[in-house]
JSON list of C-alpha atoms and ligand atoms in Angstrom, two decimals:
[
{"chain": "A", "resi": 359, "resn": "MET", "atom": "CA", "xyz": [7.23, 19.74, 0.91]},
{"chain": "A", "resi": 360, "resn": "ARG", "atom": "CA", "xyz": [4.90, 17.26, 2.66]},
{"chain": "A", "resi": 361, "resn": "HIS", "atom": "CA", "xyz": [7.01, 16.29, 5.25]},
{"chain": "A", "resi": 362, "resn": "PRO", "atom": "CA", "xyz": [8.27, 18.71, 7.93]},
{"chain": "A", "resi": 363, "resn": "PRO", "atom": "CA", "xyz": [11.99, 18.92, 7.52]},
{"chain": "A", "resi": 364, "resn": "THR", "atom": "CA", "xyz": [13.76, 16.86, 10.71]},
{"chain": "A", "resi": 365, "resn": "ALA", "atom": "CA", "xyz": [17.29, 17.88, 11.89]},
{"chain": "A", "resi": 366, "resn": "ILE", "atom": "CA", "xyz": [19.66, 14.69, 11.43]},
{"chain": "A", "resi": 367, "resn": "THR", "atom": "CA", "xyz": [22.33, 13.91, 13.51]},
{"chain": "A", "resi": 368, "resn": "ALA", "atom": "CA", "xyz": [25.11, 11.42, 13.81]},
{"chain": "A", "resi": 369, "resn": "ARG", "atom": "CA", "xyz": [22.99, 9.36, 16.00]},
{"chain": "A", "resi": 370, "resn": "THR", "atom": "CA", "xyz": [19.72, 9.74, 14.38]},
{"chain": "A", "resi": 371, "resn": "TRP", "atom": "CA", "xyz": [20.24, 9.08, 10.93]},
{"chain": "A", "resi": 372, "resn": "MET", "atom": "CA", "xyz": [20.01, 5.56, 11.22]},
{"chain": "A", "resi": 373, "resn": "ASN", "atom": "CA", "xyz": [16.46, 5.63, 12.34]},
{"chain": "A", "resi": 374, "resn": "THR", "atom": "CA", "xyz": [15.35, 7.18, 8.91]},
{"chain": "A", "resi": 375, "resn": "ARG", "atom": "CA", "xyz": [13.97, 5.04, 6.32]},
{"chain": "A", "resi": 376, "resn": "VAL", "atom": "CA", "xyz": [14.58, 5.48, 2.76]},
{"chain": "A", "resi": 377, "resn": "ARG", "atom": "CA", "xyz": [12.40, 4.61, -0.28]},
{"chain": "A", "resi": 378, "resn": "VAL", "atom": "CA", "xyz": [14.00, 2.05, -2.87]},
{"chain": "A", "resi": 379, "resn": "LEU", "atom": "CA", "xyz": [12.86, 2.17, -6.40]},
{"chain": "A", "resi": 380, "resn": "ASN", "atom": "CA", "xyz": [13.37, -0.46, -9.02]},
{"chain": "A", "resi": 381, "resn": "VAL", "atom": "CA", "xyz": [15.18, 0.58, -12.28]},
{"chain": "A", "resi": 382, "resn": "THR", "atom": "CA", "xyz": [11.61, 0.86, -13.56]},
{"chain": "A", "resi": 383, "resn": "TYR", "atom": "CA", "xyz": [11.01, 3.85, -11.16]},
{"chain": "A", "resi": 384, "resn": "GLU", "atom": "CA", "xyz": [8.32, 1.28, -9.17]},
{"chain": "A", "resi": 385, "resn": "ASP", "atom": "CA", "xyz": [8.35, 1.12, -5.56]},
{"chain": "A", "resi": 386, "resn": "PHE", "atom": "CA", "xyz": [10.23, -1.87, -4.59]},
{"chain": "A", "resi": 387, "resn": "ASP", "atom": "CA", "xyz": [10.87, -1.49, -0.80]},
{"chain": "A", "resi": 388, "resn": "LEU", "atom": "CA", "xyz": [11.63, 0.69, 2.09]},
{"chain": "A", "resi": 389, "resn": "VAL", "atom": "CA", "xyz": [14.64, 0.04, 3.86]},
{"chain": "A", "resi": 390, "resn": "PRO", "atom": "CA", "xyz": [16.43, 1.37, 6.96]},
{"chain": "A", "resi": 391, "resn": "ALA", "atom": "CA", "xyz": [19.26, 4.35, 6.18]},
{"chain": "A", "resi": 392, "resn": "ALA", "atom": "CA", "xyz": [21.85, 2.14, 6.92]},
{"chain": "A", "resi": 393, "resn": "ARG", "atom": "CA", "xyz": [20.81, -0.43, 4.28]},
{"chain": "A", "resi": 394, "resn": "ALA", "atom": "CA", "xyz": [20.52, 2.30, 1.84]},
{"chain": "A", "resi": 395, "resn": "VAL", "atom": "CA", "xyz": [23.73, 3.64, 2.33]},
{"chain": "A", "resi": 396, "resn": "VAL", "atom": "CA", "xyz": [25.48, 0.18, 1.79]},
{"chain": "A", "resi": 397, "resn": "LEU", "atom": "CA", "xyz": [23.65, -0.05, -1.34]},
{"chain": "A", "resi": 398, "resn": "LEU", "atom": "CA", "xyz": [25.08, 3.29, -2.68]},
{"chain": "A", "resi": 399, "resn": "ALA", "atom": "CA", "xyz": [28.52, 2.62, -1.06]},
{"chain": "A", "resi": 400, "resn": "GLU", "atom": "CA", "xyz": [28.51, -0.73, -3.33]},
{"chain": "A", "resi": 401, "resn": "GLN", "atom": "CA", "xyz": [27.20, 1.13, -6.22]},
{"chain": "A", "resi": 402, "resn": "LEU", "atom": "CA", "xyz": [24.10, -0.90, -6.37]},
{"chain": "A", "resi": 403, "resn": "ALA", "atom": "CA", "xyz": [21.80, 2.07, -6.27]},
{"chain": "A", "resi": 404, "resn": "MET", "atom": "CA", "xyz": [21.85, 5.64, -6.82]},
{"chain": "A", "resi": 405, "resn": "THR", "atom": "CA", "xyz": [20.33, 8.76, -5.06]},
{"chain": "A", "resi": 406, "resn": "LEU", "atom": "CA", "xyz": [17.28, 10.03, -6.69]},
{"chain": "A", "resi": 407, "resn": "VAL", "atom": "CA", "xyz": [16.36, 12.23, -4.04]},
{"chain": "A", "resi": 408, "resn": "GLU", "atom": "CA", "xyz": [18.56, 13.54, -1.04]},
{"chain": "A", "resi": 409, "resn": "HIS", "atom": "CA", "xyz": [17.14, 13.83, 2.60]},
{"chain": "A", "resi": 410, "resn": "THR", "atom": "CA", "xyz": [16.30, 17.36, 3.38]},
{"chain": "A", "resi": 411, "resn": "PRO", "atom": "CA", "xyz": [17.88, 18.99, 5.69]},
{"chain": "A", "resi": 412, "resn": "ARG", "atom": "CA", "xyz": [21.11, 17.60, 4.13]},
{"chain": "A", "resi": 413, "resn": "PHE", "atom": "CA", "xyz": [23.10, 15.23, 6.12]},
{"chain": "A", "resi": 414, "resn": "VAL", "atom": "CA", "xyz": [26.41, 13.81, 4.82]},
{"chain": "A", "resi": 415, "resn": "VAL", "atom": "CA", "xyz": [26.99, 10.12, 6.48]},
{"chain": "A", "resi": 416, "resn": "ARG", "atom": "CA", "xyz": [30.69, 9.68, 6.99]},
{"chain": "A", "resi": 417, "resn": "SER", "atom": "CA", "xyz": [32.75, 6.54, 7.79]},
{"chain": "A", "resi": 418, "resn": "GLN", "atom": "CA", "xyz": [36.37, 5.87, 7.18]},
{"chain": "A", "resi": 419, "resn": "TYR", "atom": "CA", "xyz": [36.17, 5.32, 3.65]},
{"chain": "A", "resi": 420, "resn": "VAL", "atom": "CA", "xyz": [32.83, 7.00, 2.45]},
{"chain": "A", "resi": 421, "resn": "ALA", "atom": "CA", "xyz": [31.00, 10.14, 2.58]},
{"chain": "A", "resi": 422, "resn": "ILE", "atom": "CA", "xyz": [27.37, 9.85, 1.41]},
{"chain": "A", "resi": 423, "resn": "PRO", "atom": "CA", "xyz": [24.69, 12.49, 1.62]},
{"chain": "A", "resi": 424, "resn": "LEU", "atom": "CA", "xyz": [21.54, 10.57, 3.36]},
{"chain": "A", "resi": 425, "resn": "PRO", "atom": "CA", "xyz": [19.21, 9.87, 0.78]},
{"chain": "A", "resi": 426, "resn": "ARG", "atom": "CA", "xyz": [15.24, 9.79, 0.88]},
{"chain": "A", "resi": 427, "resn": "THR", "atom": "CA", "xyz": [14.84, 8.09, -2.18]},
{"chain": "A", "resi": 428, "resn": "ILE", "atom": "CA", "xyz": [17.21, 5.65, -4.28]},
{"chain": "A", "resi": 429, "resn": "GLN", "atom": "CA", "xyz": [17.18, 3.72, -7.40]},
{"chain": "A", "resi": 430, "resn": "LEU", "atom": "CA", "xyz": [18.41, 0.29, -7.79]},
{"chain": "A", "resi": 431, "resn": "LEU", "atom": "CA", "xyz": [20.85, -0.02, -10.92]},
{"chain": "A", "resi": 432, "resn": "GLU", "atom": "CA", "xyz": [19.93, -3.40, -11.99]},
{"chain": "A", "resi": 433, "resn": "TYR", "atom": "CA", "xyz": [16.43, -4.76, -12.28]},
{"chain": "A", "resi": 434, "resn": "VAL", "atom": "CA", "xyz": [15.59, -6.66, -9.46]},
{"chain": "A", "resi": 435, "resn": "HIS", "atom": "CA", "xyz": [12.81, -9.26, -10.18]},
{"chain": "A", "resi": 436, "resn": "THR", "atom": "CA", "xyz": [9.97, -9.16, -7.43]},
{"chain": "A", "resi": 437, "resn": "PRO", "atom": "CA", "xyz": [7.18, -11.78, -7.69]},
{"chain": "A", "resi": 438, "resn": "PRO", "atom": "CA", "xyz": [4.41, -9.92, -8.81]},
{"chain": "A", "resi": 439, "resn": "ARG", "atom": "CA", "xyz": [2.21, -8.49, -6.18]},
{"chain": "A", "resi": 440, "resn": "PRO", "atom": "CA", "xyz": [-1.08, -10.48, -7.02]},
{"chain": "A", "resi": 441, "resn": "THR", "atom": "CA", "xyz": [-3.09, -7.94, -9.13]},
{"chain": "A", "resi": 442, "resn": "ILE", "atom": "CA", "xyz": [-6.25, -7.38, -6.96]},
{"chain": "A", "resi": 443, "resn": "ASP", "atom": "CA", "xyz": [-9.19, -6.19, -9.01]},
{"chain": "A", "resi": 444, "resn": "ASP", "atom": "CA", "xyz": [-13.27, -6.19, -8.59]},
{"chain": "A", "resi": 445, "resn": "ASP", "atom": "CA", "xyz": [-13.10, -9.85, -9.80]},
{"chain": "A", "resi": 446, "resn": "THR", "atom": "CA", "xyz": [-10.50, -11.40, -7.37]},
{"chain": "A", "resi": 447, "resn": "ARG", "atom": "CA", "xyz": [-11.34, -13.86, -4.65]},
{"chain": "A", "resi": 448, "resn": "ALA", "atom": "CA", "xyz": [-11.38, -11.82, -1.47]},
{"chain": "A", "resi": 449, "resn": "SER", "atom": "CA", "xyz": [-10.64, -13.26, 2.09]},
{"chain": "A", "resi": 450, "resn": "PHE", "atom": "CA", "xyz": [-13.38, -12.50, 4.83]},
{"chain": "A", "resi": 451, "resn": "ALA", "atom": "CA", "xyz": [-11.05, -10.94, 6.87]},
{"chain": "A", "resi": 452, "resn": "GLY", "atom": "CA", "xyz": [-9.94, -8.83, 3.79]},
{"chain": "A", "resi": 453, "resn": "VAL", "atom": "CA", "xyz": [-13.51, -7.49, 3.19]},
{"chain": "A", "resi": 454, "resn": "LEU", "atom": "CA", "xyz": [-14.03, -6.87, 6.94]},
{"chain": "A", "resi": 455, "resn": "ALA", "atom": "CA", "xyz": [-10.89, -4.71, 6.79]},
{"chain": "A", "resi": 456, "resn": "ARG", "atom": "CA", "xyz": [-12.05, -3.02, 3.84]},
{"chain": "A", "resi": 457, "resn": "ASP", "atom": "CA", "xyz": [-15.11, -2.11, 5.18]},
{"chain": "A", "resi": 458, "resn": "HIS", "atom": "CA", "xyz": [-13.78, -0.98, 8.68]},
{"chain": "A", "resi": 459, "resn": "TYR", "atom": "CA", "xyz": [-15.96, -3.51, 10.22]},
{"chain": "A", "resi": 460, "resn": "ARG", "atom": "CA", "xyz": [-19.15, -1.55, 9.28]},
{"chain": "A", "resi": 461, "resn": "CYS", "atom": "CA", "xyz": [-22.20, -2.98, 7.99]},
{"chain": "A", "resi": 462, "resn": "ALA", "atom": "CA", "xyz": [-23.10, -2.22, 4.62]},
{"chain": "A", "resi": 463, "resn": "TYR", "atom": "CA", "xyz": [-26.47, -2.30, 5.06]},
{"chain": "A", "resi": 464, "resn": "CYS", "atom": "CA", "xyz": [-26.89, -0.29, 8.57]},
{"chain": "A", "resi": 465, "resn": "ASP", "atom": "CA", "xyz": [-23.58, 1.26, 8.78]},
{"chain": "A", "resi": 466, "resn": "GLY", "atom": "CA", "xyz": [-23.50, -0.08, 12.31]},
{"chain": "A", "resi": 467, "resn": "ALA", "atom": "CA", "xyz": [-20.27, -0.56, 13.74]},
{"chain": "A", "resi": 468, "resn": "GLY", "atom": "CA", "xyz": [-18.44, -3.88, 14.74]},
{"chain": "A", "resi": 469, "resn": "ALA", "atom": "CA", "xyz": [-19.68, -5.93, 11.56]},
{"chain": "A", "resi": 470, "resn": "THR", "atom": "CA", "xyz": [-18.37, -9.60, 11.78]},
{"chain": "A", "resi": 471, "resn": "THR", "atom": "CA", "xyz": [-19.87, -11.41, 9.28]},
{"chain": "A", "resi": 472, "resn": "VAL", "atom": "CA", "xyz": [-19.62, -11.11, 5.57]},
{"chain": "A", "resi": 473, "resn": "ASP", "atom": "CA", "xyz": [-22.30, -10.93, 3.27]},
{"chain": "A", "resi": 474, "resn": "HIS", "atom": "CA", "xyz": [-22.82, -12.10, -0.37]},
{"chain": "A", "resi": 475, "resn": "VAL", "atom": "CA", "xyz": [-24.45, -9.35, -2.12]},
{"chain": "A", "resi": 476, "resn": "TYR", "atom": "CA", "xyz": [-25.61, -11.55, -4.88]},
{"chain": "A", "resi": 477, "resn": "PRO", "atom": "CA", "xyz": [-26.49, -14.84, -2.66]},
{"chain": "A", "resi": 478, "resn": "ARG", "atom": "CA", "xyz": [-24.18, -17.49, -2.73]},
{"chain": "A", "resi": 479, "resn": "SER", "atom": "CA", "xyz": [-26.71, -19.74, -2.82]},
{"chain": "A", "resi": 480, "resn": "ARG", "atom": "CA", "xyz": [-27.57, -18.70, -6.45]},
{"chain": "A", "resi": 481, "resn": "GLY", "atom": "CA", "xyz": [-24.08, -18.32, -7.59]},
{"chain": "A", "resi": 482, "resn": "GLY", "atom": "CA", "xyz": [-22.87, -15.37, -6.08]},
{"chain": "A", "resi": 483, "resn": "SER", "atom": "CA", "xyz": [-18.79, -15.22, -6.18]},
{"chain": "A", "resi": 484, "resn": "ASN", "atom": "CA", "xyz": [-16.55, -14.54, -3.30]},
{"chain": "A", "resi": 485, "resn": "ASN", "atom": "CA", "xyz": [-15.33, -11.35, -5.24]},
{"chain": "A", "resi": 486, "resn": "TRP", "atom": "CA", "xyz": [-14.31, -8.30, -3.57]},
{"chain": "A", "resi": 487, "resn": "SER", "atom": "CA", "xyz": [-17.32, -6.77, -5.81]},
{"chain": "A", "resi": 488, "resn": "ASN", "atom": "CA", "xyz": [-19.55, -9.30, -4.17]},
{"chain": "A", "resi": 489, "resn": "LEU", "atom": "CA", "xyz": [-18.85, -9.31, -0.36]},
{"chain": "A", "resi": 490, "resn": "VAL", "atom": "CA", "xyz": [-19.48, -6.70, 2.14]},
{"chain": "A", "resi": 491, "resn": "ALA", "atom": "CA", "xyz": [-18.79, -6.73, 6.03]},
{"chain": "A", "resi": 492, "resn": "CYS", "atom": "CA", "xyz": [-22.35, -7.16, 7.77]},
{"chain": "A", "resi": 493, "resn": "CYS", "atom": "CA", "xyz": [-23.63, -7.22, 11.21]},
{"chain": "A", "resi": 494, "resn": "LEU", "atom": "CA", "xyz": [-25.42, -10.40, 11.95]},
{"chain": "A", "resi": 495, "resn": "THR", "atom": "CA", "xyz": [-28.80, -8.88, 12.28]},
{"chain": "A", "resi": 496, "resn": "CYS", "atom": "CA", "xyz": [-28.86, -7.68, 8.82]},
{"chain": "A", "resi": 497, "resn": "ASN", "atom": "CA", "xyz": [-27.00, -10.85, 7.56]},
{"chain": "A", "resi": 498, "resn": "ASN", "atom": "CA", "xyz": [-30.05, -12.72, 9.12]},
{"chain": "A", "resi": 499, "resn": "ALA", "atom": "CA", "xyz": [-32.48, -10.50, 7.56]},
{"chain": "A", "resi": 500, "resn": "LYS", "atom": "CA", "xyz": [-31.26, -10.40, 4.11]},
{"chain": "A", "resi": 501, "resn": "SER", "atom": "CA", "xyz": [-30.76, -14.05, 4.19]},
{"chain": "A", "resi": 502, "resn": "ASP", "atom": "CA", "xyz": [-30.87, -15.41, 0.62]},
{"chain": "A", "resi": 503, "resn": "GLN", "atom": "CA", "xyz": [-32.03, -12.42, -1.13]},
{"chain": "A", "resi": 504, "resn": "THR", "atom": "CA", "xyz": [-30.43, -9.55, -3.23]},
{"chain": "A", "resi": 505, "resn": "PRO", "atom": "CA", "xyz": [-30.58, -5.82, -1.76]},
{"chain": "A", "resi": 506, "resn": "GLU", "atom": "CA", "xyz": [-33.67, -5.41, -3.94]},
{"chain": "A", "resi": 507, "resn": "GLU", "atom": "CA", "xyz": [-35.58, -8.61, -2.98]},
{"chain": "A", "resi": 508, "resn": "SER", "atom": "CA", "xyz": [-34.82, -7.72, 0.75]},
{"chain": "A", "resi": 509, "resn": "GLY", "atom": "CA", "xyz": [-35.37, -3.76, 0.52]},
{"chain": "A", "resi": 510, "resn": "MET", "atom": "CA", "xyz": [-31.89, -3.47, 1.90]},
{"chain": "A", "resi": 511, "resn": "PRO", "atom": "CA", "xyz": [-29.81, -1.27, -0.45]},
{"chain": "A", "resi": 512, "resn": "LEU", "atom": "CA", "xyz": [-26.19, -1.47, 0.02]},
{"chain": "A", "resi": 513, "resn": "LEU", "atom": "CA", "xyz": [-24.77, 1.88, 1.72]},
{"chain": "A", "resi": 514, "resn": "TRP", "atom": "CA", "xyz": [-21.58, 1.80, -0.78]},
{"chain": "A", "resi": 515, "resn": "VAL", "atom": "CA", "xyz": [-20.17, -0.11, -3.88]},
{"chain": "A", "resi": 516, "resn": "PRO", "atom": "CA", "xyz": [-18.03, -2.75, -3.03]},
{"chain": "A", "resi": 517, "resn": "ARG", "atom": "CA", "xyz": [-14.82, -2.69, -4.60]},
{"chain": "A", "resi": 518, "resn": "ALA", "atom": "CA", "xyz": [-10.95, -4.13, -4.47]},
{"chain": "A", "resi": 519, "resn": "PRO", "atom": "CA", "xyz": [-8.92, -2.29, -2.26]},
{"chain": "A", "resi": 520, "resn": "ARG", "atom": "CA", "xyz": [-6.32, -0.14, -4.04]},
{"chain": "A", "resi": 521, "resn": "ILE", "atom": "CA", "xyz": [-3.67, 0.43, -1.47]},
{"chain": "A", "resi": 522, "resn": "ASP", "atom": "CA", "xyz": [-0.55, -0.48, -3.94]},
{"chain": "A", "resi": 523, "resn": "HIS", "atom": "CA", "xyz": [-1.68, 1.69, -6.59]},
{"chain": "A", "resi": 524, "resn": "LYS", "atom": "CA", "xyz": [-2.02, 4.86, -4.18]},
{"chain": "A", "resi": 525, "resn": "ARG", "atom": "CA", "xyz": [1.48, 4.10, -2.40]},
{"chain": "A", "resi": 526, "resn": "GLN", "atom": "CA", "xyz": [2.76, 4.22, -6.26]},
{"chain": "A", "resi": 527, "resn": "HIS", "atom": "CA", "xyz": [0.91, 7.37, -7.25]},
{"chain": "A", "resi": 528, "resn": "THR", "atom": "CA", "xyz": [2.46, 9.19, -3.93]},
{"chain": "A", "resi": 529, "resn": "ILE", "atom": "CA", "xyz": [5.86, 7.89, -5.24]},
{"chain": "A", "resi": 530, "resn": "TRP", "atom": "CA", "xyz": [5.15, 9.45, -8.94]},
{"chain": "A", "resi": 531, "resn": "ARG", "atom": "CA", "xyz": [4.02, 12.68, -7.27]},
{"chain": "A", "resi": 532, "resn": "ASP", "atom": "CA", "xyz": [7.08, 12.89, -5.02]},
{"chain": "A", "resi": 533, "resn": "LEU", "atom": "CA", "xyz": [9.52, 12.27, -7.69]},
{"chain": "A", "resi": 534, "resn": "ALA", "atom": "CA", "xyz": [7.74, 14.64, -10.24]},
{"chain": "A", "resi": 535, "resn": "HIS", "atom": "CA", "xyz": [8.52, 17.46, -7.59]},
{"chain": "A", "resi": 536, "resn": "SER", "atom": "CA", "xyz": [12.05, 16.56, -6.54]},
{"chain": "A", "resi": 537, "resn": "LEU", "atom": "CA", "xyz": [13.85, 15.39, -10.04]},
{"chain": "B", "resi": 1440, "resn": "ZN", "atom": "ZN1", "xyz": [-26.21, -4.00, 9.47]}
]
């Protein structure tokens, strides 16, 4: 059990959030508990994992155990999240965030520029694997050279961020333990 059990009361259950999976068991959404209970009451979803400790949401018409994870009963199409890979064009803000604003050449904090590892002037791309956060000093020093030519080796290999994959993996793991 990763989460310490939290006592739920008639006043606090609405503050919890419920994971919603698509028919395919793929991550769909994270919704307020009240929304999840409505989906269950309207038989649009079923409970996969109940909240622990158990708490039953009661109204005039229904008594539904508070869920932790529910699954939609019909496939809901979502526009596919853009598949991010190393060859996907990256935004400069995204690169700075991925690298936590640390310069990829000197590890200095507060990097404000983005460097093309293989210089743009020589055809270097704007892909995740060719962009790194870089401080102004290093960016000027490296100029239109490769890391090898400038004698400034990269401190890490730039890759596309994989946040979504990580979250889906967590869901698979939780399901494996609770089903
Ligand atoms: Zn630097």
